[in-house]
PDB file of C-alpha atoms and ligand atoms in Angstrom:
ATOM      1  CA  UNK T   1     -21.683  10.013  27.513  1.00 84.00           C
ATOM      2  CA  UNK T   2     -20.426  11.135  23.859  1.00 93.00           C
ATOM      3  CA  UNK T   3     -17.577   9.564  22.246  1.00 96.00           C
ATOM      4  CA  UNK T   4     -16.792  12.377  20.322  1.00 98.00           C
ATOM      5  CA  UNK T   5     -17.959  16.422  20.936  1.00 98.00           C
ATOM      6  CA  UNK T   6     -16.960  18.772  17.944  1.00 98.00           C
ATOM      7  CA  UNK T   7     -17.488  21.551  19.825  1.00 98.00           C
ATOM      8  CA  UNK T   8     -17.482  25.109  17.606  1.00 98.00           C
ATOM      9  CA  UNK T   9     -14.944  24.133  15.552  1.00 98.00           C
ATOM     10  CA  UNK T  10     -13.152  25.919  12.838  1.00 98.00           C
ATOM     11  CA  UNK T  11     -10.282  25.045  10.520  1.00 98.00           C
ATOM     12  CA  UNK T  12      -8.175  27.167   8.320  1.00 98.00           C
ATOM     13  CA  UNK T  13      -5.821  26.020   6.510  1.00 97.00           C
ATOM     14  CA  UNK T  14      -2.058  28.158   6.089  1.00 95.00           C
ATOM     15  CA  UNK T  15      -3.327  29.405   2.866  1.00 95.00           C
ATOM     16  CA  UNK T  16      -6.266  31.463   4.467  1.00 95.00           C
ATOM     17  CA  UNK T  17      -9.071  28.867   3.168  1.00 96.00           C
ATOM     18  CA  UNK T  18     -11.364  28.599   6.224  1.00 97.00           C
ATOM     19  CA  UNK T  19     -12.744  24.616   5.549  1.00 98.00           C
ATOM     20  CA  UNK T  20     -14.456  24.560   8.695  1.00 98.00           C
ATOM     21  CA  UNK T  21     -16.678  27.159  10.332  1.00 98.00           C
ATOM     22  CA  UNK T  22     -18.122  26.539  14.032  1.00 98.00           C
ATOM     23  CA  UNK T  23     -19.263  23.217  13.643  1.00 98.00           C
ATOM     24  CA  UNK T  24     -20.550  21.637  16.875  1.00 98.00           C
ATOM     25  CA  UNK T  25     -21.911  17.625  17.099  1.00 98.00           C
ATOM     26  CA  UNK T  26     -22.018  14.842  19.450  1.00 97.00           C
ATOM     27  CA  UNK T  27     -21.124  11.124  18.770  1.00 97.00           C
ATOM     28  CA  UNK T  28     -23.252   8.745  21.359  1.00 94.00           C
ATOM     29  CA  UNK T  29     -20.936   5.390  21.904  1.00 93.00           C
ATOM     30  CA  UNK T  30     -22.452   2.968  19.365  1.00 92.00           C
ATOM     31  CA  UNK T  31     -23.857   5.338  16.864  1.00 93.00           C
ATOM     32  CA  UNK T  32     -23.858   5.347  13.150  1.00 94.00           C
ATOM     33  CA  UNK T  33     -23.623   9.030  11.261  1.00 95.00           C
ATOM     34  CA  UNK T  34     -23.224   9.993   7.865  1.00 96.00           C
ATOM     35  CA  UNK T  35     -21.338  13.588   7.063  1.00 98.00           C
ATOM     36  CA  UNK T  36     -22.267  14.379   3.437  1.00 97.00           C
ATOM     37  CA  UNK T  37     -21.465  17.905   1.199  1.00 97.00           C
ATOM     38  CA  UNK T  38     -20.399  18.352  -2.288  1.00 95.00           C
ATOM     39  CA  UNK T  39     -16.482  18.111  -2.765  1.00 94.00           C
ATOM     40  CA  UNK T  40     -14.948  20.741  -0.972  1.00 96.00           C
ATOM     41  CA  UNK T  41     -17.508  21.072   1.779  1.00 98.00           C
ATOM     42  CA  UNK T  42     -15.122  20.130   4.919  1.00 98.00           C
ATOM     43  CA  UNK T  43     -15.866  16.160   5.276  1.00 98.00           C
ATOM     44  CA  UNK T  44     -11.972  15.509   4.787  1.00 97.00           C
ATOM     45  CA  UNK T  45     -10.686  18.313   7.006  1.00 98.00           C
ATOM     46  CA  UNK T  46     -13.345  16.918   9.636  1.00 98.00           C
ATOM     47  CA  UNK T  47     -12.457  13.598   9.771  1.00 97.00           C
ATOM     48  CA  UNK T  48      -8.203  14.746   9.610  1.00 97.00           C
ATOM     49  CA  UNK T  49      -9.517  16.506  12.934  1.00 98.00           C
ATOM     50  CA  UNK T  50     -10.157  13.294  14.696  1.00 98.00           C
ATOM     51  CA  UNK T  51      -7.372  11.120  13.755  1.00 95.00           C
ATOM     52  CA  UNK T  52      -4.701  14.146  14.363  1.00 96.00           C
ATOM     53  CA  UNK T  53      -3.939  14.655  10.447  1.00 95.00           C
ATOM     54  CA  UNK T  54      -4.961  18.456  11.515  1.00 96.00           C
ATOM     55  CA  UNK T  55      -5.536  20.236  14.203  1.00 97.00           C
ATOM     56  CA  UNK T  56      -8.099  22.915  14.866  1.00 97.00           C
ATOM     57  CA  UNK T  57      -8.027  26.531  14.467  1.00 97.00           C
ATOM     58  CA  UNK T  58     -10.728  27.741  17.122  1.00 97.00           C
ATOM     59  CA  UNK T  59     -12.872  25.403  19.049  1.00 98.00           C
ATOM     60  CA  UNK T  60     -12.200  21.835  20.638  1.00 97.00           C
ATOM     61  CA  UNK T  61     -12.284  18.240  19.422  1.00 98.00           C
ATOM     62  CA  UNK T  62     -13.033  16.017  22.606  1.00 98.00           C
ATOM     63  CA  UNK T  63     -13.237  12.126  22.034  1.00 97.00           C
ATOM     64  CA  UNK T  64     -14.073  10.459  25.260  1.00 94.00           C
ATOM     65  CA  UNK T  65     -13.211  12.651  28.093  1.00 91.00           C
ATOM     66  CA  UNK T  66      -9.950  14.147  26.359  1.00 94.00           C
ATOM     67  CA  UNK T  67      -9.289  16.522  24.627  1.00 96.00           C
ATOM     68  CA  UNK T  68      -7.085  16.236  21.581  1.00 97.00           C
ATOM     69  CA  UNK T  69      -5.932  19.861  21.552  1.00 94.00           C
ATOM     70  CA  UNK T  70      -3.531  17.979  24.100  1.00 94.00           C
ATOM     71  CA  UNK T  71      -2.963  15.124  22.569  1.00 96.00           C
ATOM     72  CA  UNK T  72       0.665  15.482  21.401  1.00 95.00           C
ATOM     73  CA  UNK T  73       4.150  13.455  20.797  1.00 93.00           C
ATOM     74  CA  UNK T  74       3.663  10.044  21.779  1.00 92.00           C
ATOM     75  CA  UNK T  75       0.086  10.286  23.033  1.00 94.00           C
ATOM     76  CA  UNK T  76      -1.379  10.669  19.188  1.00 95.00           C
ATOM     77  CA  UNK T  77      -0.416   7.001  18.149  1.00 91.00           C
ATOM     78  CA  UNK T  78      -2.141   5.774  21.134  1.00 92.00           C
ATOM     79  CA  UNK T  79      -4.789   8.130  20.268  1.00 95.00           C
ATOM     80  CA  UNK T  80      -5.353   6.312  16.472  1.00 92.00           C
ATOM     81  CA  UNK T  81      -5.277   2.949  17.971  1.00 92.00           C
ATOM     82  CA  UNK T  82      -9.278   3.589  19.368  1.00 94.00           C
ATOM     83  CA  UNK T  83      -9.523   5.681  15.403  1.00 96.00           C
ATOM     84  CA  UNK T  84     -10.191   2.898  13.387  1.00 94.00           C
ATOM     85  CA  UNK T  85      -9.721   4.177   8.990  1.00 94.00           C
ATOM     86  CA  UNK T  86     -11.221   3.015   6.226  1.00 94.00           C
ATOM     87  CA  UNK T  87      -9.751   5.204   3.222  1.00 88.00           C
ATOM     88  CA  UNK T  88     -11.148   5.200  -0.199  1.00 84.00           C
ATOM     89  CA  UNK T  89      -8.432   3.765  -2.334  1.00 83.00           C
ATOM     90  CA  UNK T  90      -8.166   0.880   1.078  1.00 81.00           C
ATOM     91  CA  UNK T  91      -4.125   1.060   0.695  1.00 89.00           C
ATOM     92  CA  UNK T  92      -3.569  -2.840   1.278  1.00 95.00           C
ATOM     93  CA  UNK T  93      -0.219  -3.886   0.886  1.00 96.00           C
ATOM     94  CA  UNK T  94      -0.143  -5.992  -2.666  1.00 96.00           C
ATOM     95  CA  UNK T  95       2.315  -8.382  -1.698  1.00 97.00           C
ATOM     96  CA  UNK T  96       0.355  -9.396   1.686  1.00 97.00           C
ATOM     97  CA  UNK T  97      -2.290 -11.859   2.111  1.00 98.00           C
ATOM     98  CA  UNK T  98      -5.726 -10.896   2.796  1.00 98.00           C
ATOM     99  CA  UNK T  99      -5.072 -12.143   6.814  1.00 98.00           C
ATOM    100  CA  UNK T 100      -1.491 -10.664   7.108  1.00 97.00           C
ATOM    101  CA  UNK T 101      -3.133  -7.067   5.801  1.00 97.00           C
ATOM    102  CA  UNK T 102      -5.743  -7.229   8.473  1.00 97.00           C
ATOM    103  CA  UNK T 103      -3.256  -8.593  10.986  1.00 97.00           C
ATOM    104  CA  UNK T 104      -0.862  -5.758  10.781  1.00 95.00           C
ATOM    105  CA  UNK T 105      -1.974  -3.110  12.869  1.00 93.00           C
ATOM    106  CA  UNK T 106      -2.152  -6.095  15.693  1.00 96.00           C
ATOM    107  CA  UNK T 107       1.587  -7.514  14.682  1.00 95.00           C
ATOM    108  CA  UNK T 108       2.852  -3.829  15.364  1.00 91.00           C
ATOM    109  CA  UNK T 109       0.892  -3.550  18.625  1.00 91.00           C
ATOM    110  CA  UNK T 110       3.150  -6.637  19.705  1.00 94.00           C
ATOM    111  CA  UNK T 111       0.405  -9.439  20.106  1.00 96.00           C
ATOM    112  CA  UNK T 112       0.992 -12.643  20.006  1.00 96.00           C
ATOM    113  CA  UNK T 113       0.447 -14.688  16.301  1.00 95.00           C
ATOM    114  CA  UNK T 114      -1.837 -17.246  17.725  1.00 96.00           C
ATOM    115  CA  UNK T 115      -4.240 -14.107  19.028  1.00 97.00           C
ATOM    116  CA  UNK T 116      -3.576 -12.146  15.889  1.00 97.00           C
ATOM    117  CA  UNK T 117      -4.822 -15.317  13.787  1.00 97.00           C
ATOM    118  CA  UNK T 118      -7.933 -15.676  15.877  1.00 97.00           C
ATOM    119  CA  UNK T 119      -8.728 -12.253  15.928  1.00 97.00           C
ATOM    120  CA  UNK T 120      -8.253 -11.974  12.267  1.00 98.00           C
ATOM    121  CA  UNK T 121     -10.331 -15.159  11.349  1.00 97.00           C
ATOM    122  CA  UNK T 122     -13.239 -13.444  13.259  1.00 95.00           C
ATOM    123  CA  UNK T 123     -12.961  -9.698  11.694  1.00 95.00           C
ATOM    124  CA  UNK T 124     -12.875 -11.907   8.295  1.00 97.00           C
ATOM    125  CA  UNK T 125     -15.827 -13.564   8.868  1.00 94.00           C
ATOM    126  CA  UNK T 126     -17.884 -10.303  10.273  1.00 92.00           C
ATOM    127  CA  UNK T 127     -16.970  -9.270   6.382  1.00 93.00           C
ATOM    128  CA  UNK T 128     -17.649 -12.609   5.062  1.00 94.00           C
ATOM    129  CA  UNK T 129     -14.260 -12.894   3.485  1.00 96.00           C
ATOM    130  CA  UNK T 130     -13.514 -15.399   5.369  1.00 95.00           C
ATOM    131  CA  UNK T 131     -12.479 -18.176   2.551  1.00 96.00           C
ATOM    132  CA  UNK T 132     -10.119 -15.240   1.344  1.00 97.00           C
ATOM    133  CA  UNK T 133      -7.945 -15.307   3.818  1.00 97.00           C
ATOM    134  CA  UNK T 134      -4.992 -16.155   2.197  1.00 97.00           C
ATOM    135  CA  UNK T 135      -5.456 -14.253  -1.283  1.00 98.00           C
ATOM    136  CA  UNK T 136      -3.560 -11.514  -2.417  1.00 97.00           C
ATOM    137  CA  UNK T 137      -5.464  -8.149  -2.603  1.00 96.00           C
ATOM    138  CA  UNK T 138      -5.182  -8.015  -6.342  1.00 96.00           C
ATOM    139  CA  UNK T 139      -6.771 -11.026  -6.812  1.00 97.00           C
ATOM    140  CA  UNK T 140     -10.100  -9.348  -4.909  1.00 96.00           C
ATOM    141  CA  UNK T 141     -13.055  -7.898  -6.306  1.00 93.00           C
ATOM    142  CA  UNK T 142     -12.709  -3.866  -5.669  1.00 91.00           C
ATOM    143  CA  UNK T 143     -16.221  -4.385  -3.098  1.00 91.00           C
ATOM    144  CA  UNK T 144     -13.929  -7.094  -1.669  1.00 94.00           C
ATOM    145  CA  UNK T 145     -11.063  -5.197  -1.272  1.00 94.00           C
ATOM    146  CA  UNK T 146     -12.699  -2.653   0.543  1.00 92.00           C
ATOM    147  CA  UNK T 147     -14.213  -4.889   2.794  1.00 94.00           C
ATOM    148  CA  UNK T 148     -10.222  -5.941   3.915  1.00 96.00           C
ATOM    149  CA  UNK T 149      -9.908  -2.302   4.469  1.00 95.00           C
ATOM    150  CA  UNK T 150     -12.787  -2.515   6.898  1.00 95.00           C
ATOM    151  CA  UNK T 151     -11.529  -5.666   8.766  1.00 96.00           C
ATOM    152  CA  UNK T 152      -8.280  -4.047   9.106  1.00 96.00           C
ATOM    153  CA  UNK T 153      -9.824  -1.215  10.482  1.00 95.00           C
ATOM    154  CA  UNK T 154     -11.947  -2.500  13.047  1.00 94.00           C
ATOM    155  CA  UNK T 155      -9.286  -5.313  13.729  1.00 95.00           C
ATOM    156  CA  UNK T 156      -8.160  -3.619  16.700  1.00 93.00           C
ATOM    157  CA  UNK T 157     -11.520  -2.697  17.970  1.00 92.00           C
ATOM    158  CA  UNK T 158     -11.509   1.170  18.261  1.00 94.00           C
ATOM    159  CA  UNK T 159     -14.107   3.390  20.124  1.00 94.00           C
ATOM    160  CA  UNK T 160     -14.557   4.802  16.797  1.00 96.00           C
ATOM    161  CA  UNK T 161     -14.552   3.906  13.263  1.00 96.00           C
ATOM    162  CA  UNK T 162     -13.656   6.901  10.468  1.00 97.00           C
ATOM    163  CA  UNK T 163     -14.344   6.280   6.460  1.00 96.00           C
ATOM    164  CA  UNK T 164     -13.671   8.822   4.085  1.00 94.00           C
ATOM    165  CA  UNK T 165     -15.466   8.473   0.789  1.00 93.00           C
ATOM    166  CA  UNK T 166     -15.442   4.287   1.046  1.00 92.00           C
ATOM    167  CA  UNK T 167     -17.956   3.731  -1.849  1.00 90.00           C
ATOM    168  CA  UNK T 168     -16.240   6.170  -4.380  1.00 85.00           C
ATOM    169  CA  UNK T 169     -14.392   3.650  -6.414  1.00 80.00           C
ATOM    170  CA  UNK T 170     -17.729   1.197  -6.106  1.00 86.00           C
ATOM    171  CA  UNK T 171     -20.713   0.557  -8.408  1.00 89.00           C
ATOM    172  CA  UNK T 172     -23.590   1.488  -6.867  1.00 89.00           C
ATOM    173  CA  UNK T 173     -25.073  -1.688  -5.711  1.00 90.00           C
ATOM    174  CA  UNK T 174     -21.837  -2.230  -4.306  1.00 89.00           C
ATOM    175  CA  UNK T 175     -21.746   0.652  -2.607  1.00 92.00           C
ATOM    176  CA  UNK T 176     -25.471   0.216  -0.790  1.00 91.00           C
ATOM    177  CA  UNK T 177     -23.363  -3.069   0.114  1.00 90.00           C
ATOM    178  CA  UNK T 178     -20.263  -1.817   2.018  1.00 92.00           C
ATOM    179  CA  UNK T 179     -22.288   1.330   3.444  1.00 92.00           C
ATOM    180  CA  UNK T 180     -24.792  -1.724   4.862  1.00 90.00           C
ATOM    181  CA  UNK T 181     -21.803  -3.163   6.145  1.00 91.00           C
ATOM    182  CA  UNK T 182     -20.693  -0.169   8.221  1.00 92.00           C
ATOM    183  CA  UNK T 183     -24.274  -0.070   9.606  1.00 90.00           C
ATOM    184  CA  UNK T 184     -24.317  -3.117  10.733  1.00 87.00           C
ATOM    185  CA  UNK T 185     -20.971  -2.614  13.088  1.00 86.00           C
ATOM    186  CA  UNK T 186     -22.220  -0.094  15.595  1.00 78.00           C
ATOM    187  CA  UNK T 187     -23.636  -3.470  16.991  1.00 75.00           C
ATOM    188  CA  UNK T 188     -20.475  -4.293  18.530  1.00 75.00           C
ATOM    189  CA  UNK T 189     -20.354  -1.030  20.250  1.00 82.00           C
ATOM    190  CA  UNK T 190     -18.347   0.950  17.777  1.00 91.00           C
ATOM    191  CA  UNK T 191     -19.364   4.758  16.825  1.00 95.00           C
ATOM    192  CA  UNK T 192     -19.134   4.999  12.540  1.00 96.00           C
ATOM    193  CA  UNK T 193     -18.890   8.163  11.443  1.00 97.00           C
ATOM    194  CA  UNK T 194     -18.896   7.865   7.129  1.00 96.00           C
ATOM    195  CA  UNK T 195     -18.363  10.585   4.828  1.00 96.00           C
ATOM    196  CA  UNK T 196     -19.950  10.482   1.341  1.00 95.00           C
ATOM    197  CA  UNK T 197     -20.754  13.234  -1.291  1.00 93.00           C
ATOM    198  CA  UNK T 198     -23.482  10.585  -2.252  1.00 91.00           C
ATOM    199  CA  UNK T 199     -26.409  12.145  -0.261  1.00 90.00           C
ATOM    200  CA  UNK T 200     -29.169  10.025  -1.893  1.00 89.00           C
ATOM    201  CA  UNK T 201     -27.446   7.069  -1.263  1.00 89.00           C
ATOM    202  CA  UNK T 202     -26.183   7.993   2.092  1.00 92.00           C
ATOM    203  CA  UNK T 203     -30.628   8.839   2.734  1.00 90.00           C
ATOM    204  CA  UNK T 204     -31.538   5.612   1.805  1.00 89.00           C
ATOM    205  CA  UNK T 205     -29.474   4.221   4.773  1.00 91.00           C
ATOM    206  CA  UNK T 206     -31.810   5.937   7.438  1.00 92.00           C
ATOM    207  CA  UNK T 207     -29.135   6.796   9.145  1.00 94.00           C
ATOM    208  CA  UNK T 208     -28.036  10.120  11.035  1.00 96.00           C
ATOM    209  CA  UNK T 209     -26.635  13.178   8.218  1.00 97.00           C
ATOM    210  CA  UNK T 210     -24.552  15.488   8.914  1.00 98.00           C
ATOM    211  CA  UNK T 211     -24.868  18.114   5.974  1.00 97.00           C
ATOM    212  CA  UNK T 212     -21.653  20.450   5.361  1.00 98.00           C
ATOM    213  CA  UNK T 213     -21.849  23.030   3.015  1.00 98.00           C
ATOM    214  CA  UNK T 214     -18.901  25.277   2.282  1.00 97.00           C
ATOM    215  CA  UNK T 215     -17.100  23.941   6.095  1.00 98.00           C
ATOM    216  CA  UNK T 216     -20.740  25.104   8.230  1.00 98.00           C
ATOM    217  CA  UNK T 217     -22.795  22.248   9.453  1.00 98.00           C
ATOM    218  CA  UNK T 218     -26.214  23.603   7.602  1.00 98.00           C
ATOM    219  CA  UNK T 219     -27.950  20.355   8.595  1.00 96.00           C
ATOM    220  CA  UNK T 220     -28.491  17.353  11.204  1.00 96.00           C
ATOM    221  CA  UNK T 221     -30.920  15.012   9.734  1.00 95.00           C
ATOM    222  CA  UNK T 222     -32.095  12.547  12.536  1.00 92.00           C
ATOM    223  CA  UNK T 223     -33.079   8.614  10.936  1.00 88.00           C
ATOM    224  CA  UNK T 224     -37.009   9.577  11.827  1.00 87.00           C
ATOM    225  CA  UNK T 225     -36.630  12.718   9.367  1.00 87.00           C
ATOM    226  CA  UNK T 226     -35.765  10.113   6.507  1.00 82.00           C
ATOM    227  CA  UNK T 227     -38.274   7.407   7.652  1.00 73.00           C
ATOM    228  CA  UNK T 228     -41.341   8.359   5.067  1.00 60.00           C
TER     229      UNK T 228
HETATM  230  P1  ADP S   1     -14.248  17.438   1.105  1.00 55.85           P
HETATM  231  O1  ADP S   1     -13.637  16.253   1.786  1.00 55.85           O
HETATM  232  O2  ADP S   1     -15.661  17.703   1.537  1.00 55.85           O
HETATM  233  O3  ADP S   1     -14.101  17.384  -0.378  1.00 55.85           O
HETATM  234  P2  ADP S   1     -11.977  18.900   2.172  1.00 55.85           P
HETATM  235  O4  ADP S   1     -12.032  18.848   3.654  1.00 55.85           O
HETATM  236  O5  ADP S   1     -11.031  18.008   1.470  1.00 55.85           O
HETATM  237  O6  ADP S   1     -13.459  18.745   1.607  1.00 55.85           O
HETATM  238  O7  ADP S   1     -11.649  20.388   1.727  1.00 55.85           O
HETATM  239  C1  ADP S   1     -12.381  21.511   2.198  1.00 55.85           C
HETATM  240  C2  ADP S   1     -11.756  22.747   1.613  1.00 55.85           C
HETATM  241  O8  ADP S   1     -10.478  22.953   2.184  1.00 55.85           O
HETATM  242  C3  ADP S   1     -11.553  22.677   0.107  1.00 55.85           C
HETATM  243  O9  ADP S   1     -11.783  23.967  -0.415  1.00 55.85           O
HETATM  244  C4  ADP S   1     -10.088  22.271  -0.034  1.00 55.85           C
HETATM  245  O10 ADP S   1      -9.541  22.742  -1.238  1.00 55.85           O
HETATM  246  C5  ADP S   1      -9.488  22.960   1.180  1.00 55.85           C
HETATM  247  N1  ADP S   1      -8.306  22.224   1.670  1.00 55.85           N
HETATM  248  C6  ADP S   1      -8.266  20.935   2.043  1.00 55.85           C
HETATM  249  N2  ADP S   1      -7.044  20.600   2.471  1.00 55.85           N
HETATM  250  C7  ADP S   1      -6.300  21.722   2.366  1.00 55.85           C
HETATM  251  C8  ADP S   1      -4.941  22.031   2.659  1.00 55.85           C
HETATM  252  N3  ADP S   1      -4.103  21.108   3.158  1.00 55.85           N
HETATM  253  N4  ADP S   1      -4.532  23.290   2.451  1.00 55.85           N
HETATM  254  C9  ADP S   1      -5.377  24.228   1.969  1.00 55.85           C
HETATM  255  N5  ADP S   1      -6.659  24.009   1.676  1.00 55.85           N
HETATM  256  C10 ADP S   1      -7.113  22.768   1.877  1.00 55.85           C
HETATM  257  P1  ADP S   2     -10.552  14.789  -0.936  1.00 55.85           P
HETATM  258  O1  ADP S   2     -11.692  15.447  -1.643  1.00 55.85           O
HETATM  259  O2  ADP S   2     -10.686  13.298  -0.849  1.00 55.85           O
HETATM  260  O3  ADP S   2     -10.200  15.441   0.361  1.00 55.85           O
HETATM  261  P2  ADP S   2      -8.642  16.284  -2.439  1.00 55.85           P
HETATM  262  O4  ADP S   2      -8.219  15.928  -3.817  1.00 55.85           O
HETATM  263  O5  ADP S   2      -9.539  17.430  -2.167  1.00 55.85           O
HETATM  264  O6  ADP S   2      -9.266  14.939  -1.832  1.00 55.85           O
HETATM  265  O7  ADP S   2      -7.365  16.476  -1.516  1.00 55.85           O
HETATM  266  C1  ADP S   2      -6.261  15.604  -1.562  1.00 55.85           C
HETATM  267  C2  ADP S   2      -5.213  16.119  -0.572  1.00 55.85           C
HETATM  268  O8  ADP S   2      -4.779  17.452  -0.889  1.00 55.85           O
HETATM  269  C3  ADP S   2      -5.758  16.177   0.848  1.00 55.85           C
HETATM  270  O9  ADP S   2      -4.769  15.727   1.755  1.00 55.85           O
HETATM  271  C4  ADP S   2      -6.078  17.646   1.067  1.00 55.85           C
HETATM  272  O10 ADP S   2      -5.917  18.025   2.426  1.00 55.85           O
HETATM  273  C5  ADP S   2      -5.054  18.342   0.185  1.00 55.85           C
HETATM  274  N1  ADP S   2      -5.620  19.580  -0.376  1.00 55.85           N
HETATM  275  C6  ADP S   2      -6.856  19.740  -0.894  1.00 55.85           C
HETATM  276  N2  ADP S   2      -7.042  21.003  -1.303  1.00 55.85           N
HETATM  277  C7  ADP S   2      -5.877  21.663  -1.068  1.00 55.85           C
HETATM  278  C8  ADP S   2      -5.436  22.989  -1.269  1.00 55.85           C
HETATM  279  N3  ADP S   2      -6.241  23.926  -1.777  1.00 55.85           N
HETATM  280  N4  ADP S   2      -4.182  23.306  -0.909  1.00 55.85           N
HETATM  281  C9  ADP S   2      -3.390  22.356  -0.372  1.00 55.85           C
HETATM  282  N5  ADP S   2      -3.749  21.090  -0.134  1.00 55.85           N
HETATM  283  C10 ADP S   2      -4.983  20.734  -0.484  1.00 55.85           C
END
């Protein structure tokens, strides 16, 4: 069982830049991955793959048993509702509370308040921001912040949670923070796949790397590589 197969993929983009070349991984259900490169190196382009931002060039993107090459009209919101997204700058709406932020993606599924405000009050306390609930985002720290974008991410409880460069606005103890966070939610079931240009920090997670280097996968580093 994989819940997601790259499977000799290759991206090029309309202006000729290839930003993938035949890259091939497996995602077990419940795993935790890092992708690391220097900027440029693919880890955007990858992760647009899965949430249908992009599509591929050559090669296949499966995620579960589908594939997403036909994945198409309709299909690719339901798709992104089990693609949970934690983006760098979080994009929170300012004028929301902390609790209607993470509620959102449930309100436009059509669930019911009363299980939108339980579900919420739980993600919140997974990212102990529980006694936030009702702050605006601007009155968050920027780790705090950050760990709405998580809640609203996972609120929904995908197959699969994507981040793309989460710690880059962060200090680095607050980084080692949130990227402990996302470590800790493949508990629950959910595959994380993070992508960081931080390598060291990413290694001191002992966690699966995936190392791109100019769009070719030059590296799978397993946790028992990084253990001494
Ligand atoms: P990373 O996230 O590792 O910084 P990206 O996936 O963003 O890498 O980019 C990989 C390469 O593809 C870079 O050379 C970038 O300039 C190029 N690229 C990314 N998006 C586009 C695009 N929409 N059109 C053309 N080139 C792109
Ligand atoms: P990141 O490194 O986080 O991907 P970038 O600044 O490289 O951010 O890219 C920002 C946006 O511009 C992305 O949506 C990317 O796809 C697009 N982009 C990056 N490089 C190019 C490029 N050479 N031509 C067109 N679009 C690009």
């Amino acid at each position: 069982m994989t819940v997601l197969r790259f499977d000799n993929v290759s991206k090029r983009y309309s202006s000729g830049h290839e930003a993938l070349s035949e890259v091939s991984f497996d995602v077990a259900p419940g795993e935790m991955l890092f992708v690391t490169g220097h900027s440029g190196a693919g880890k955007s382009t990858l992760l647009k793959l899965i949430h249908l931002s992009e599509r591929p060039s050559r090669g296949a993107v499966l995620f579960g048993d589908k594939n997403l090459l036909k994945v198409r009209g309709r299909r690719v919101a339901l798709h992104r509702r089990e693609v949970g997204v934690v983006y760098q700058d979080h994009r929170l709406l300012a004028d929301r509370s902390v609790a209607d932020n993470v509620g959102l993606p449930l309100l436009l599924r059509g669930l019911r308040r009363g299980d939108i405000a339980k579900r919420v009050r739980a993600v919140l306390d997974r990212v102990s921001l529980g006694a936030r609930a009702n702050a605006l985002p601007g009155q968050l720290s920027a780790g705090e912040q950050q760990r709405v974008g998580i809640a609203r991410a996972i609120v929904g409880e995908p197959r699969l949670l994507v981040a793309d460069e989460p710690t880059g606005n962060l200090d680095p103890t607050l980084s080692a923070e949130i990227l402990a966070l996302f470590a800790s939610l493949p508990e629950r079931g959910t595959s994380v796949l993070v992508a960081s240009h931080d390598l060291a920090l990413v290694k001191r997670m002992r966690k699966r790397v995936l190392v791109l280097n100019q769009g070719r996968l030059v590296d799978d580093i397993s946790p028992e590589d990084l253990a001494e």
